[in-house]
Amino acid sequence: MPTYDYECQTCGHKFEARQSMKDPHLTDCPQEGCAGPVKRKIGLGAGLIFKGSGFYITDYRSDSYKAAAKKDSESSSGSSTAPASSSSGSSSSTTAAASSTPAPAKTGTAA
């Protein structure tokens, strides 16, 4: 339920009230000895706090969940390379060998 700010027009008393959006506005001051009319003020609403490096739901996961997810991703990445090496054909073995060797570094000066 939202919280609304009110201010008494007679005594100046400020207070908050938790009300449903469907409820009617308050009309009387809750201060003892004052029955003055109250006016609902325009509120700024609740502030949002974004923690962490991003705004994704995975940023707020527990440490145990992150550890299990990391373990699962490591085991699945290890199993994904195994079928590629067991496939038949000479082109896949030469491609794997070519991708594992680094490209030679360029030497020389630019003209």
Short mmCIF file of N, CA, C and O in Angstrom, two decimals:
data_model
loop_
_atom_site.label_atom_id
_atom_site.label_comp_id
_atom_site.label_asym_id
_atom_site.label_seq_id
_atom_site.Cartn_x
_atom_site.Cartn_y
_atom_site.Cartn_z
N MET A 1 0.84 -1.18 0.00
CA MET A 1 0.00 0.00 0.00
C MET A 1 0.88 1.24 0.00
O MET A 1 1.90 1.28 0.68
N PRO A 2 0.46 2.25 -0.72
CA PRO A 2 1.26 3.48 -0.76
C PRO A 2 1.14 4.29 0.52
O PRO A 2 0.16 4.19 1.25
N THR A 3 2.13 5.11 0.76
CA THR A 3 2.15 6.02 1.90
C THR A 3 1.91 7.43 1.38
O THR A 3 2.57 7.87 0.44
N TYR A 4 0.96 8.12 2.00
CA TYR A 4 0.61 9.48 1.58
C TYR A 4 0.99 10.46 2.68
O TYR A 4 0.87 10.17 3.87
N ASP A 5 1.46 11.65 2.29
CA ASP A 5 1.81 12.71 3.22
C ASP A 5 0.63 13.66 3.35
O ASP A 5 0.02 14.05 2.34
N TYR A 6 0.34 14.03 4.60
CA TYR A 6 -0.74 14.97 4.88
C TYR A 6 -0.20 16.11 5.73
O TYR A 6 0.77 15.96 6.47
N GLU A 7 -0.87 17.27 5.64
CA GLU A 7 -0.53 18.41 6.48
C GLU A 7 -1.83 19.09 6.92
O GLU A 7 -2.73 19.34 6.10
N CYS A 8 -1.89 19.37 8.23
CA CYS A 8 -3.07 20.04 8.78
C CYS A 8 -3.04 21.52 8.40
O CYS A 8 -2.00 22.18 8.52
N GLN A 9 -4.16 22.02 7.94
CA GLN A 9 -4.25 23.42 7.54
C GLN A 9 -4.36 24.36 8.74
O GLN A 9 -4.05 25.54 8.63
N THR A 10 -4.76 23.82 9.91
CA THR A 10 -4.94 24.65 11.09
C THR A 10 -3.67 24.71 11.94
O THR A 10 -3.15 25.79 12.23
N CYS A 11 -3.15 23.54 12.37
CA CYS A 11 -2.00 23.53 13.29
C CYS A 11 -0.67 23.27 12.59
O CYS A 11 0.39 23.39 13.20
N GLY A 12 -0.68 22.87 11.31
CA GLY A 12 0.56 22.63 10.58
C GLY A 12 1.18 21.26 10.83
O GLY A 12 2.31 21.01 10.41
N HIS A 13 0.47 20.40 11.54
CA HIS A 13 0.99 19.05 11.84
C HIS A 13 1.13 18.25 10.54
O HIS A 13 0.21 18.19 9.73
N LYS A 14 2.33 17.65 10.36
CA LYS A 14 2.58 16.83 9.17
C LYS A 14 2.63 15.38 9.59
O LYS A 14 3.25 15.04 10.61
N PHE A 15 2.01 14.51 8.81
CA PHE A 15 2.01 13.09 9.12
C PHE A 15 1.85 12.28 7.84
O PHE A 15 1.51 12.81 6.79
N GLU A 16 2.13 10.98 7.98
CA GLU A 16 2.00 10.04 6.86
C GLU A 16 0.89 9.05 7.19
O GLU A 16 0.67 8.72 8.35
N ALA A 17 0.24 8.57 6.16
CA ALA A 17 -0.80 7.56 6.33
C ALA A 17 -0.67 6.53 5.22
O ALA A 17 -0.53 6.88 4.05
N ARG A 18 -0.71 5.26 5.61
CA ARG A 18 -0.70 4.17 4.63
C ARG A 18 -2.14 3.88 4.25
O ARG A 18 -2.94 3.50 5.09
N GLN A 19 -2.44 4.09 2.99
CA GLN A 19 -3.81 3.91 2.51
C GLN A 19 -3.79 3.22 1.17
O GLN A 19 -2.83 3.34 0.41
N SER A 20 -4.88 2.55 0.87
CA SER A 20 -5.06 1.98 -0.45
C SER A 20 -5.35 3.13 -1.42
O SER A 20 -5.82 4.20 -1.02
N MET A 21 -5.09 2.90 -2.67
CA MET A 21 -5.37 3.94 -3.67
C MET A 21 -6.88 4.19 -3.79
O MET A 21 -7.30 5.26 -4.22
N LYS A 22 -7.65 3.22 -3.41
CA LYS A 22 -9.11 3.33 -3.51
C LYS A 22 -9.73 4.05 -2.32
O LYS A 22 -10.86 4.50 -2.40
N ASP A 23 -8.97 4.15 -1.22
CA ASP A 23 -9.50 4.79 -0.01
C ASP A 23 -9.67 6.29 -0.24
O ASP A 23 -8.89 6.92 -0.95
N PRO A 24 -10.69 6.90 0.39
CA PRO A 24 -10.86 8.36 0.27
C PRO A 24 -9.78 9.09 1.07
O PRO A 24 -9.19 8.53 2.00
N HIS A 25 -9.52 10.33 0.73
CA HIS A 25 -8.53 11.15 1.43
C HIS A 25 -8.96 11.35 2.87
O HIS A 25 -10.16 11.40 3.18
N LEU A 26 -7.98 11.51 3.77
CA LEU A 26 -8.30 11.85 5.15
C LEU A 26 -8.75 13.30 5.20
O LEU A 26 -8.30 14.13 4.40
N THR A 27 -9.63 13.61 6.16
CA THR A 27 -10.17 14.97 6.23
C THR A 27 -9.88 15.66 7.55
O THR A 27 -9.84 16.89 7.60
N ASP A 28 -9.66 14.90 8.64
CA ASP A 28 -9.46 15.50 9.97
C ASP A 28 -8.05 15.24 10.47
O ASP A 28 -7.48 14.18 10.26
N CYS A 29 -7.52 16.22 11.21
CA CYS A 29 -6.19 16.12 11.78
C CYS A 29 -6.20 15.11 12.94
O CYS A 29 -7.10 15.15 13.78
N PRO A 30 -5.21 14.21 13.00
CA PRO A 30 -5.17 13.23 14.08
C PRO A 30 -4.57 13.78 15.38
O PRO A 30 -4.58 13.09 16.40
N GLN A 31 -4.06 15.00 15.37
CA GLN A 31 -3.44 15.62 16.54
C GLN A 31 -4.51 15.87 17.61
O GLN A 31 -5.63 16.30 17.30
N GLU A 32 -4.15 15.59 18.90
CA GLU A 32 -5.09 15.82 20.00
C GLU A 32 -5.47 17.29 20.10
O GLU A 32 -4.61 18.16 20.03
N GLY A 33 -6.72 17.57 20.22
CA GLY A 33 -7.20 18.94 20.40
C GLY A 33 -7.34 19.73 19.11
O GLY A 33 -7.72 20.89 19.13
N CYS A 34 -7.01 19.13 17.98
CA CYS A 34 -7.13 19.83 16.71
C CYS A 34 -8.02 18.99 15.80
O CYS A 34 -7.78 17.81 15.59
N ALA A 35 -9.03 19.60 15.27
CA ALA A 35 -9.91 18.91 14.34
C ALA A 35 -9.91 19.63 13.00
O ALA A 35 -10.90 19.61 12.27
N GLY A 36 -8.80 20.27 12.72
CA GLY A 36 -8.69 21.05 11.50
C GLY A 36 -8.64 20.17 10.25
O GLY A 36 -8.34 18.97 10.32
N PRO A 37 -8.93 20.79 9.11
CA PRO A 37 -8.88 20.03 7.86
C PRO A 37 -7.43 19.73 7.44
O PRO A 37 -6.52 20.50 7.73
N VAL A 38 -7.25 18.59 6.82
CA VAL A 38 -5.92 18.22 6.33
C VAL A 38 -5.92 18.20 4.81
O VAL A 38 -6.96 18.02 4.17
N LYS A 39 -4.75 18.42 4.27
CA LYS A 39 -4.59 18.42 2.82
C LYS A 39 -3.52 17.39 2.47
O LYS A 39 -2.46 17.34 3.10
N ARG A 40 -3.82 16.57 1.49
CA ARG A 40 -2.84 15.58 1.06
C ARG A 40 -1.83 16.26 0.17
O ARG A 40 -2.16 16.95 -0.79
N LYS A 41 -0.55 16.05 0.50
CA LYS A 41 0.53 16.67 -0.25
C LYS A 41 1.00 15.72 -1.35
O LYS A 41 0.82 14.51 -1.27
N ILE A 42 1.61 16.29 -2.34
CA ILE A 42 2.16 15.49 -3.42
C ILE A 42 3.48 14.92 -2.94
O ILE A 42 4.40 15.67 -2.57
N GLY A 43 3.58 13.60 -2.93
CA GLY A 43 4.80 12.94 -2.45
C GLY A 43 5.75 12.66 -3.59
O GLY A 43 5.37 12.61 -4.76
N LEU A 44 7.00 12.48 -3.22
CA LEU A 44 8.02 12.17 -4.21
C LEU A 44 8.13 10.68 -4.46
O LEU A 44 8.81 10.25 -5.38
N GLY A 45 7.51 9.88 -3.63
CA GLY A 45 7.59 8.44 -3.81
C GLY A 45 8.82 7.87 -3.14
O GLY A 45 9.62 8.58 -2.54
N ALA A 46 8.97 6.60 -3.26
CA ALA A 46 10.10 5.92 -2.64
C ALA A 46 11.31 5.98 -3.56
O ALA A 46 11.18 5.89 -4.77
N GLY A 47 12.46 6.12 -2.98
CA GLY A 47 13.69 6.13 -3.76
C GLY A 47 14.12 4.72 -4.11
O GLY A 47 13.91 3.78 -3.34
N LEU A 48 14.69 4.55 -5.25
CA LEU A 48 15.19 3.25 -5.68
C LEU A 48 16.68 3.18 -5.45
O LEU A 48 17.40 4.15 -5.69
N ILE A 49 17.14 2.04 -5.01
CA ILE A 49 18.57 1.84 -4.79
C ILE A 49 19.01 0.70 -5.68
O ILE A 49 18.51 -0.42 -5.56
N PHE A 50 19.93 0.97 -6.58
CA PHE A 50 20.50 -0.05 -7.44
C PHE A 50 21.89 -0.36 -6.90
O PHE A 50 22.74 0.52 -6.83
N LYS A 51 22.09 -1.61 -6.53
CA LYS A 51 23.39 -2.02 -5.99
C LYS A 51 24.16 -2.80 -7.03
O LYS A 51 23.59 -3.38 -7.93
N GLY A 52 25.44 -2.83 -6.89
CA GLY A 52 26.26 -3.69 -7.74
C GLY A 52 26.69 -3.01 -9.02
O GLY A 52 26.49 -1.81 -9.24
N SER A 53 27.27 -3.81 -9.89
CA SER A 53 27.84 -3.27 -11.12
C SER A 53 26.83 -3.20 -12.25
O SER A 53 27.09 -2.61 -13.27
N GLY A 54 25.67 -3.80 -12.09
CA GLY A 54 24.67 -3.79 -13.15
C GLY A 54 23.29 -3.88 -12.56
O GLY A 54 23.10 -3.82 -11.35
N PHE A 55 22.31 -4.02 -13.41
CA PHE A 55 20.93 -4.05 -12.95
C PHE A 55 20.25 -5.34 -13.36
O PHE A 55 19.09 -5.37 -13.69
N TYR A 56 21.01 -6.43 -13.36
CA TYR A 56 20.45 -7.72 -13.73
C TYR A 56 20.13 -8.53 -12.48
O TYR A 56 20.78 -8.35 -11.45
N ILE A 57 19.18 -9.41 -12.56
CA ILE A 57 18.79 -10.20 -11.40
C ILE A 57 19.93 -11.10 -10.93
O ILE A 57 20.04 -11.41 -9.76
N THR A 58 20.81 -11.48 -11.83
CA THR A 58 21.91 -12.34 -11.44
C THR A 58 22.95 -11.61 -10.60
O THR A 58 23.76 -12.24 -9.95
N ASP A 59 22.93 -10.29 -10.57
CA ASP A 59 23.87 -9.54 -9.75
C ASP A 59 23.58 -9.71 -8.26
O ASP A 59 24.43 -9.46 -7.43
N TYR A 60 22.39 -10.12 -7.90
CA TYR A 60 21.99 -10.20 -6.51
C TYR A 60 21.91 -11.64 -6.01
O TYR A 60 21.37 -11.91 -4.97
N ARG A 61 22.44 -12.58 -6.76
CA ARG A 61 22.40 -13.99 -6.35
C ARG A 61 23.33 -14.23 -5.16
O ARG A 61 24.30 -13.52 -4.96
N SER A 62 23.03 -15.29 -4.40
CA SER A 62 23.86 -15.63 -3.25
C SER A 62 25.18 -16.24 -3.73
O SER A 62 25.30 -16.70 -4.86
N ASP A 63 26.15 -16.26 -2.83
CA ASP A 63 27.47 -16.79 -3.16
C ASP A 63 27.39 -18.28 -3.47
O ASP A 63 28.10 -18.77 -4.35
N SER A 64 26.54 -19.02 -2.76
CA SER A 64 26.42 -20.46 -3.02
C SER A 64 25.83 -20.71 -4.41
O SER A 64 26.24 -21.64 -5.10
N TYR A 65 24.88 -19.88 -4.82
CA TYR A 65 24.30 -20.03 -6.15
C TYR A 65 25.35 -19.74 -7.22
O TYR A 65 25.45 -20.45 -8.22
N LYS A 66 26.14 -18.69 -7.03
CA LYS A 66 27.18 -18.33 -7.99
C LYS A 66 28.22 -19.44 -8.12
O LYS A 66 28.68 -19.75 -9.21
N ALA A 67 28.59 -20.05 -6.98
CA ALA A 67 29.58 -21.12 -7.01
C ALA A 67 29.03 -22.33 -7.76
O ALA A 67 29.73 -22.95 -8.56
N ALA A 68 27.76 -22.68 -7.52
CA ALA A 68 27.16 -23.81 -8.22
C ALA A 68 27.02 -23.52 -9.71
O ALA A 68 27.25 -24.40 -10.54
N ALA A 69 26.67 -22.30 -10.07
CA ALA A 69 26.54 -21.94 -11.48
C ALA A 69 27.90 -21.98 -12.17
O ALA A 69 28.01 -22.42 -13.32
N LYS A 70 28.94 -21.53 -11.48
CA LYS A 70 30.28 -21.55 -12.06
C LYS A 70 30.74 -22.99 -12.28
O LYS A 70 31.30 -23.33 -13.32
N LYS A 71 30.48 -23.84 -11.29
CA LYS A 71 30.85 -25.26 -11.40
C LYS A 71 30.10 -25.91 -12.56
O LYS A 71 30.67 -26.67 -13.33
N ASP A 72 28.81 -25.59 -12.70
CA ASP A 72 28.00 -26.14 -13.77
C ASP A 72 28.48 -25.66 -15.14
O ASP A 72 28.55 -26.43 -16.09
N SER A 73 28.84 -24.39 -15.24
CA SER A 73 29.30 -23.86 -16.54
C SER A 73 30.66 -24.44 -16.92
O SER A 73 30.93 -24.66 -18.09
N GLU A 74 31.52 -24.68 -15.93
CA GLU A 74 32.82 -25.29 -16.23
C GLU A 74 32.65 -26.72 -16.72
O GLU A 74 33.32 -27.15 -17.65
N SER A 75 31.74 -27.46 -16.09
CA SER A 75 31.54 -28.85 -16.50
C SER A 75 30.86 -28.93 -17.87
O SER A 75 31.17 -29.79 -18.67
N SER A 76 29.97 -28.01 -18.16
CA SER A 76 29.32 -28.03 -19.48
C SER A 76 30.25 -27.54 -20.58
O SER A 76 30.20 -28.00 -21.70
N SER A 77 31.15 -26.61 -20.27
CA SER A 77 32.10 -26.14 -21.29
C SER A 77 33.14 -27.21 -21.58
O SER A 77 33.59 -27.36 -22.70
N GLY A 78 33.50 -28.02 -20.60
CA GLY A 78 34.44 -29.11 -20.82
C GLY A 78 33.82 -30.21 -21.65
O GLY A 78 34.47 -30.83 -22.49
N SER A 79 32.53 -30.47 -21.47
CA SER A 79 31.87 -31.52 -22.23
C SER A 79 31.55 -31.08 -23.65
O SER A 79 31.40 -31.89 -24.54
N SER A 80 31.46 -29.76 -23.90
CA SER A 80 31.13 -29.30 -25.24
C SER A 80 32.32 -29.42 -26.19
O SER A 80 32.15 -29.55 -27.38
N THR A 81 33.55 -29.42 -25.65
CA THR A 81 34.71 -29.57 -26.52
C THR A 81 35.00 -31.04 -26.82
O THR A 81 35.63 -31.35 -27.81
N ALA A 82 34.54 -31.95 -25.97
CA ALA A 82 34.82 -33.37 -26.17
C ALA A 82 34.18 -33.92 -27.44
O ALA A 82 34.83 -34.61 -28.20
N PRO A 83 32.92 -33.63 -27.78
CA PRO A 83 32.34 -34.18 -28.99
C PRO A 83 33.02 -33.66 -30.25
O PRO A 83 33.08 -34.34 -31.25
N ALA A 84 33.55 -32.46 -30.25
CA ALA A 84 34.18 -31.92 -31.45
C ALA A 84 35.45 -32.70 -31.79
O ALA A 84 35.76 -32.92 -32.95
N SER A 85 36.19 -33.17 -30.78
CA SER A 85 37.42 -33.90 -31.04
C SER A 85 37.13 -35.34 -31.46
O SER A 85 37.93 -35.97 -32.12
N SER A 86 35.97 -35.88 -31.09
CA SER A 86 35.65 -37.25 -31.43
C SER A 86 34.96 -37.37 -32.79
O SER A 86 34.71 -38.46 -33.27
N SER A 87 34.65 -36.25 -33.44
CA SER A 87 33.98 -36.31 -34.73
C SER A 87 34.96 -36.77 -35.81
O SER A 87 36.15 -36.53 -35.73
N SER A 88 34.43 -37.44 -36.81
CA SER A 88 35.29 -37.96 -37.87
C SER A 88 35.49 -36.92 -38.94
O SER A 88 34.71 -36.00 -39.10
N GLY A 89 36.55 -37.08 -39.72
CA GLY A 89 36.83 -36.13 -40.82
C GLY A 89 38.13 -35.43 -40.57
O GLY A 89 38.46 -35.06 -39.45
N SER A 90 38.89 -35.24 -41.63
CA SER A 90 40.20 -34.61 -41.48
C SER A 90 40.08 -33.10 -41.37
O SER A 90 40.96 -32.45 -40.82
N SER A 91 39.01 -32.50 -41.88
CA SER A 91 38.90 -31.06 -41.84
C SER A 91 38.71 -30.56 -40.42
O SER A 91 39.21 -29.50 -40.07
N SER A 92 38.00 -31.30 -39.57
CA SER A 92 37.79 -30.83 -38.20
C SER A 92 39.08 -30.90 -37.40
O SER A 92 39.33 -30.06 -36.55
N SER A 93 39.94 -31.90 -37.65
CA SER A 93 41.19 -31.99 -36.90
C SER A 93 42.17 -30.91 -37.33
O SER A 93 42.91 -30.37 -36.52
N THR A 94 42.20 -30.57 -38.62
CA THR A 94 43.11 -29.51 -39.07
C THR A 94 42.60 -28.15 -38.61
O THR A 94 43.40 -27.27 -38.30
N THR A 95 41.29 -27.97 -38.54
CA THR A 95 40.74 -26.72 -38.07
C THR A 95 41.05 -26.52 -36.60
O THR A 95 41.41 -25.43 -36.18
N ALA A 96 40.93 -27.58 -35.82
CA ALA A 96 41.23 -27.49 -34.40
C ALA A 96 42.70 -27.18 -34.19
O ALA A 96 43.06 -26.39 -33.31
N ALA A 97 43.59 -27.79 -34.97
CA ALA A 97 45.01 -27.53 -34.83
C ALA A 97 45.35 -26.11 -35.25
O ALA A 97 46.17 -25.44 -34.64
N ALA A 98 44.71 -25.62 -36.30
CA ALA A 98 44.98 -24.27 -36.77
C ALA A 98 44.49 -23.23 -35.78
O ALA A 98 45.11 -22.19 -35.61
N SER A 99 43.36 -23.49 -35.12
CA SER A 99 42.83 -22.50 -34.18
C SER A 99 43.61 -22.48 -32.88
O SER A 99 43.57 -21.49 -32.17
N SER A 100 44.33 -23.56 -32.55
CA SER A 100 45.06 -23.58 -31.30
C SER A 100 46.43 -22.91 -31.41
O SER A 100 47.01 -22.53 -30.42
N THR A 101 46.97 -22.76 -32.62
CA THR A 101 48.27 -22.09 -32.76
C THR A 101 48.04 -20.60 -32.93
O THR A 101 47.18 -20.17 -33.69
N PRO A 102 48.80 -19.79 -32.19
CA PRO A 102 48.60 -18.35 -32.29
C PRO A 102 49.14 -17.81 -33.61
O PRO A 102 50.05 -18.36 -34.21
N ALA A 103 48.56 -16.72 -34.05
CA ALA A 103 49.02 -16.07 -35.28
C ALA A 103 50.35 -15.41 -35.02
O ALA A 103 50.61 -14.90 -33.93
N PRO A 104 51.25 -15.39 -36.02
CA PRO A 104 52.56 -14.76 -35.82
C PRO A 104 52.38 -13.26 -35.61
O PRO A 104 51.51 -12.62 -36.21
N ALA A 105 53.22 -12.70 -34.76
CA ALA A 105 53.16 -11.28 -34.47
C ALA A 105 53.74 -10.49 -35.64
O ALA A 105 54.70 -10.91 -36.26
N LYS A 106 53.14 -9.34 -35.92
CA LYS A 106 53.61 -8.49 -37.00
C LYS A 106 54.79 -7.68 -36.49
O LYS A 106 54.74 -7.07 -35.43
N THR A 107 55.84 -7.67 -37.28
CA THR A 107 57.01 -6.86 -36.91
C THR A 107 57.28 -5.87 -38.04
O THR A 107 56.92 -6.09 -39.19
N GLY A 108 57.91 -4.81 -37.71
CA GLY A 108 58.22 -3.82 -38.73
C GLY A 108 57.58 -2.49 -38.37
O GLY A 108 56.80 -2.38 -37.43
N THR A 109 57.89 -1.49 -39.16
CA THR A 109 57.33 -0.18 -38.90
C THR A 109 56.35 0.19 -39.97
O THR A 109 56.46 -0.24 -41.11
N ALA A 110 55.41 0.98 -39.61
CA ALA A 110 54.42 1.44 -40.58
C ALA A 110 55.01 2.59 -41.39
O ALA A 110 55.70 3.46 -40.86
N ALA A 111 54.78 2.61 -42.69
CA ALA A 111 55.38 3.65 -43.53
C ALA A 111 54.47 4.81 -43.69
O ALA A 111 53.32 4.83 -43.59
#
